[in-house]
Amino acid sequence: MAYRTSLIIGGVVIVLLILVGLMYFFMARPTTPTLTTPIPTLTTPLTPITTLTPTLTSTPEIKIPGKIVVGLTISLSGTYAKEGQMGLLGLQTAVKWVNEIYGGVRIGGKHVPIEIKYYDDESSRDLVVSLYERLITVDKVNFLLGPYSSPLAFAAAPVAERYKMVFVNWGGASDLINQQGYKYVVTTWSQATRYHAASLEFLAKVDPTVKRIAILYADDEFDRMVADGARKKAQELGFTIVFDRSFPQDIKDFTSILIELKAANPEVILAATHFADGLLLTKQLADLRIDVKFLSLTVAPTVPDYYASLGILAEGIVFPSHWEPGVKYNPEVASKLGLEFFGPTSDEFYKLFLNISKGQEPSYHAASAAAALILLIKAIESAQSLDQDAVREAFNRMDIMTFFGRFKIDPATGYQIGHSMVLGQWQNGKKVIIWPLEAATSKYYYPIPTWEEKLAGKKAIP
């Protein structure tokens, strides 16, 4: 009996244990509410995704200032004053075109006026460095243009690079500027090594009997490169270099150098100068009656004051130029080349400039500075941004024509590879284009009159 009772009790205990186990199992396992939790969780993100969609596909908002300020230094005094004064007049002409004719920079659905902020750098390298620092850190300009001349551009470019600012170099032609690995430098004109190429190509075609070449150049970044290019091109075309000398930048007397040059008996003189030294060189060549068949100087003869200072002594003198009045750069020419045209035509720029300068003729320095600003406007509009990297990248995509000619750069270096130069000559008191023939506005005069002939009143009239 006791045994049977124990079995019954044991069975009841086992049944109770099974029931407790089953209750624990159903109470501890994930319940239905746990399964329903993900449902609201999954629906929650749908709302922000829906609201984000239009933001991702719309144009990012651009913060547009009331004006776009472009800073630079310019030589209004010192060695490069004549070229700098021309550059400033060119910039003022470009600002007038952008604001009053074009209607302002078209960015973010608005038309924003442009303004230039500039300081006189007095042609000083040291002053250029501190003034570009000021433009960036104190004046907080939006973009930078370079100063005039290769030495000053060399001083300014590292400052712009340090602050990652786009630097449109319109005044420094030395090849070395774009060989420094700078990311933000964009150059608008042809390299110094190409300046005398047209002169030598002209001579090779027009007078194959000419062989004896003299090369004379100022000892600075620009002129050394001009001489280097002339040297290589002369050798390539079979000329003989009978004289090859540099002179100090601040030279006051060429006499001793010219006595040696005369003894070398050159038929052609190719000189690399700026305005002041080029003017002095011409005067002293006349004083010493050193006659050659062809005399070509950089920079100096392109400035209208060259003829105003020399008068008839300037007749026949030749010069390489980036631009001259009468050059035909307009929408029709661009269309034939398959290029977009932007800005005023060459004739429109010329008329605007005369109004700003009160009748003073523009040199290529004026045109180059104006073109730099107009190209910057185009890059800003193309980027639709004031971000330095976006605008620099926009320059890389540009292959267009302005009144200054074609613009296209090497993306990696900012080196100008689209622009072409022309060869000009003073004829009857006016600058004309004589080479290449397809761009000429007058027939060339060759050989040039002797100094005695000019002093007797002979002009270089073809």
PDB file of N, CA and C in Angstrom, residues 193 196-197 200 213 215-217 223-241 243-246 270:
ATOM      1  N   THR A 193      59.870  82.001 -74.025  1.00  0.00           N
ATOM      2  CA  THR A 193      60.736  81.329 -74.993  1.00  0.00           C
ATOM      3  C   THR A 193      60.181  81.400 -76.418  1.00  0.00           C
ATOM      4  N   HIS A 196      60.599  85.521 -79.625  1.00  0.00           N
ATOM      5  CA  HIS A 196      61.318  85.872 -80.846  1.00  0.00           C
ATOM      6  C   HIS A 196      61.202  84.809 -81.941  1.00  0.00           C
ATOM      7  N   ALA A 197      60.370  83.824 -81.717  1.00  0.00           N
ATOM      8  CA  ALA A 197      60.207  82.780 -82.740  1.00  0.00           C
ATOM      9  C   ALA A 197      59.675  83.362 -84.045  1.00  0.00           C
ATOM     10  N   LEU A 200      62.348  85.266 -86.105  1.00  0.00           N
ATOM     11  CA  LEU A 200      63.285  84.390 -86.813  1.00  0.00           C
ATOM     12  C   LEU A 200      62.612  83.656 -87.970  1.00  0.00           C
ATOM     13  N   ILE A 213      73.361  86.834 -86.285  1.00  0.00           N
ATOM     14  CA  ILE A 213      72.379  87.278 -85.286  1.00  0.00           C
ATOM     15  C   ILE A 213      73.088  87.707 -83.997  1.00  0.00           C
ATOM     16  N   ILE A 215      72.196  88.577 -79.944  1.00  0.00           N
ATOM     17  CA  ILE A 215      71.160  88.439 -78.909  1.00  0.00           C
ATOM     18  C   ILE A 215      71.612  89.230 -77.686  1.00  0.00           C
ATOM     19  N   LEU A 216      70.718  90.102 -77.202  1.00  0.00           N
ATOM     20  CA  LEU A 216      71.028  90.975 -76.073  1.00  0.00           C
ATOM     21  C   LEU A 216      69.825  90.939 -75.131  1.00  0.00           C
ATOM     22  N   TYR A 217      70.069  90.767 -73.842  1.00  0.00           N
ATOM     23  CA  TYR A 217      68.914  90.592 -72.943  1.00  0.00           C
ATOM     24  C   TYR A 217      69.215  91.044 -71.522  1.00  0.00           C
ATOM     25  N   ASP A 223      63.567  87.904 -69.334  1.00  0.00           N
ATOM     26  CA  ASP A 223      64.461  88.134 -70.464  1.00  0.00           C
ATOM     27  C   ASP A 223      65.440  86.988 -70.698  1.00  0.00           C
ATOM     28  N   ARG A 224      65.841  86.319 -69.624  1.00  0.00           N
ATOM     29  CA  ARG A 224      66.701  85.145 -69.809  1.00  0.00           C
ATOM     30  C   ARG A 224      65.972  84.063 -70.597  1.00  0.00           C
ATOM     31  N   MET A 225      64.687  83.902 -70.320  1.00  0.00           N
ATOM     32  CA  MET A 225      63.906  82.887 -71.045  1.00  0.00           C
ATOM     33  C   MET A 225      63.697  83.294 -72.509  1.00  0.00           C
ATOM     34  N   VAL A 226      63.480  84.601 -72.744  1.00  0.00           N
ATOM     35  CA  VAL A 226      63.343  85.085 -74.125  1.00  0.00           C
ATOM     36  C   VAL A 226      64.609  84.764 -74.909  1.00  0.00           C
ATOM     37  N   ALA A 227      65.761  85.066 -74.308  1.00  0.00           N
ATOM     38  CA  ALA A 227      67.043  84.812 -74.974  1.00  0.00           C
ATOM     39  C   ALA A 227      67.255  83.319 -75.204  1.00  0.00           C
ATOM     40  N   ASP A 228      66.884  82.526 -74.237  1.00  0.00           N
ATOM     41  CA  ASP A 228      67.050  81.081 -74.375  1.00  0.00           C
ATOM     42  C   ASP A 228      66.232  80.551 -75.558  1.00  0.00           C
ATOM     43  N   GLY A 229      64.983  81.029 -75.661  1.00  0.00           N
ATOM     44  CA  GLY A 229      64.134  80.605 -76.783  1.00  0.00           C
ATOM     45  C   GLY A 229      64.674  81.082 -78.116  1.00  0.00           C
ATOM     46  N   ALA A 230      65.174  82.335 -78.155  1.00  0.00           N
ATOM     47  CA  ALA A 230      65.729  82.885 -79.397  1.00  0.00           C
ATOM     48  C   ALA A 230      66.964  82.102 -79.830  1.00  0.00           C
ATOM     49  N   ARG A 231      67.781  81.762 -78.870  1.00  0.00           N
ATOM     50  CA  ARG A 231      69.007  81.001 -79.137  1.00  0.00           C
ATOM     51  C   ARG A 231      68.672  79.652 -79.790  1.00  0.00           C
ATOM     52  N   LYS A 232      67.736  78.952 -79.205  1.00  0.00           N
ATOM     53  CA  LYS A 232      67.375  77.620 -79.719  1.00  0.00           C
ATOM     54  C   LYS A 232      66.721  77.710 -81.094  1.00  0.00           C
ATOM     55  N   LYS A 233      65.842  78.705 -81.269  1.00  0.00           N
ATOM     56  CA  LYS A 233      65.151  78.846 -82.555  1.00  0.00           C
ATOM     57  C   LYS A 233      66.140  79.258 -83.649  1.00  0.00           C
ATOM     58  N   ALA A 234      67.089  80.151 -83.318  1.00  0.00           N
ATOM     59  CA  ALA A 234      68.085  80.581 -84.295  1.00  0.00           C
ATOM     60  C   ALA A 234      68.933  79.395 -84.760  1.00  0.00           C
ATOM     61  N   GLN A 235      69.332  78.577 -83.821  1.00  0.00           N
ATOM     62  CA  GLN A 235      70.135  77.398 -84.177  1.00  0.00           C
ATOM     63  C   GLN A 235      69.313  76.426 -85.012  1.00  0.00           C
ATOM     64  N   GLU A 236      68.060  76.278 -84.662  1.00  0.00           N
ATOM     65  CA  GLU A 236      67.171  75.360 -85.403  1.00  0.00           C
ATOM     66  C   GLU A 236      67.008  75.796 -86.849  1.00  0.00           C
ATOM     67  N   LEU A 237      66.977  77.131 -87.077  1.00  0.00           N
ATOM     68  CA  LEU A 237      66.766  77.647 -88.433  1.00  0.00           C
ATOM     69  C   LEU A 237      68.072  77.935 -89.165  1.00  0.00           C
ATOM     70  N   GLY A 238      69.208  77.641 -88.570  1.00  0.00           N
ATOM     71  CA  GLY A 238      70.488  77.743 -89.262  1.00  0.00           C
ATOM     72  C   GLY A 238      71.154  79.097 -89.192  1.00  0.00           C
ATOM     73  N   PHE A 239      70.756  79.971 -88.269  1.00  0.00           N
ATOM     74  CA  PHE A 239      71.427  81.256 -88.103  1.00  0.00           C
ATOM     75  C   PHE A 239      72.708  81.077 -87.287  1.00  0.00           C
ATOM     76  N   THR A 240      73.606  82.064 -87.412  1.00  0.00           N
ATOM     77  CA  THR A 240      74.843  82.052 -86.631  1.00  0.00           C
ATOM     78  C   THR A 240      74.766  83.146 -85.571  1.00  0.00           C
ATOM     79  N   ILE A 241      74.932  82.778 -84.329  1.00  0.00           N
ATOM     80  CA  ILE A 241      74.868  83.772 -83.242  1.00  0.00           C
ATOM     81  C   ILE A 241      76.278  84.343 -83.056  1.00  0.00           C
ATOM     82  N   PHE A 243      76.894  87.302 -81.351  1.00  0.00           N
ATOM     83  CA  PHE A 243      76.997  88.086 -80.113  1.00  0.00           C
ATOM     84  C   PHE A 243      75.867  87.647 -79.189  1.00  0.00           C
ATOM     85  N   ASP A 244      76.188  87.387 -77.925  1.00  0.00           N
ATOM     86  CA  ASP A 244      75.179  86.866 -76.991  1.00  0.00           C
ATOM     87  C   ASP A 244      75.535  87.368 -75.597  1.00  0.00           C
ATOM     88  N   ARG A 245      74.839  88.440 -75.153  1.00  0.00           N
ATOM     89  CA  ARG A 245      75.205  89.060 -73.873  1.00  0.00           C
ATOM     90  C   ARG A 245      73.983  89.473 -73.071  1.00  0.00           C
ATOM     91  N   SER A 246      74.114  89.411 -71.757  1.00  0.00           N
ATOM     92  CA  SER A 246      73.082  89.958 -70.869  1.00  0.00           C
ATOM     93  C   SER A 246      73.538  91.324 -70.366  1.00  0.00           C
ATOM     94  N   LEU A 270      68.305  90.888 -81.932  1.00  0.00           N
ATOM     95  CA  LEU A 270      67.111  90.475 -81.195  1.00  0.00           C
ATOM     96  C   LEU A 270      67.364  90.805 -79.734  1.00  0.00           C
TER      97      LEU A 270
END
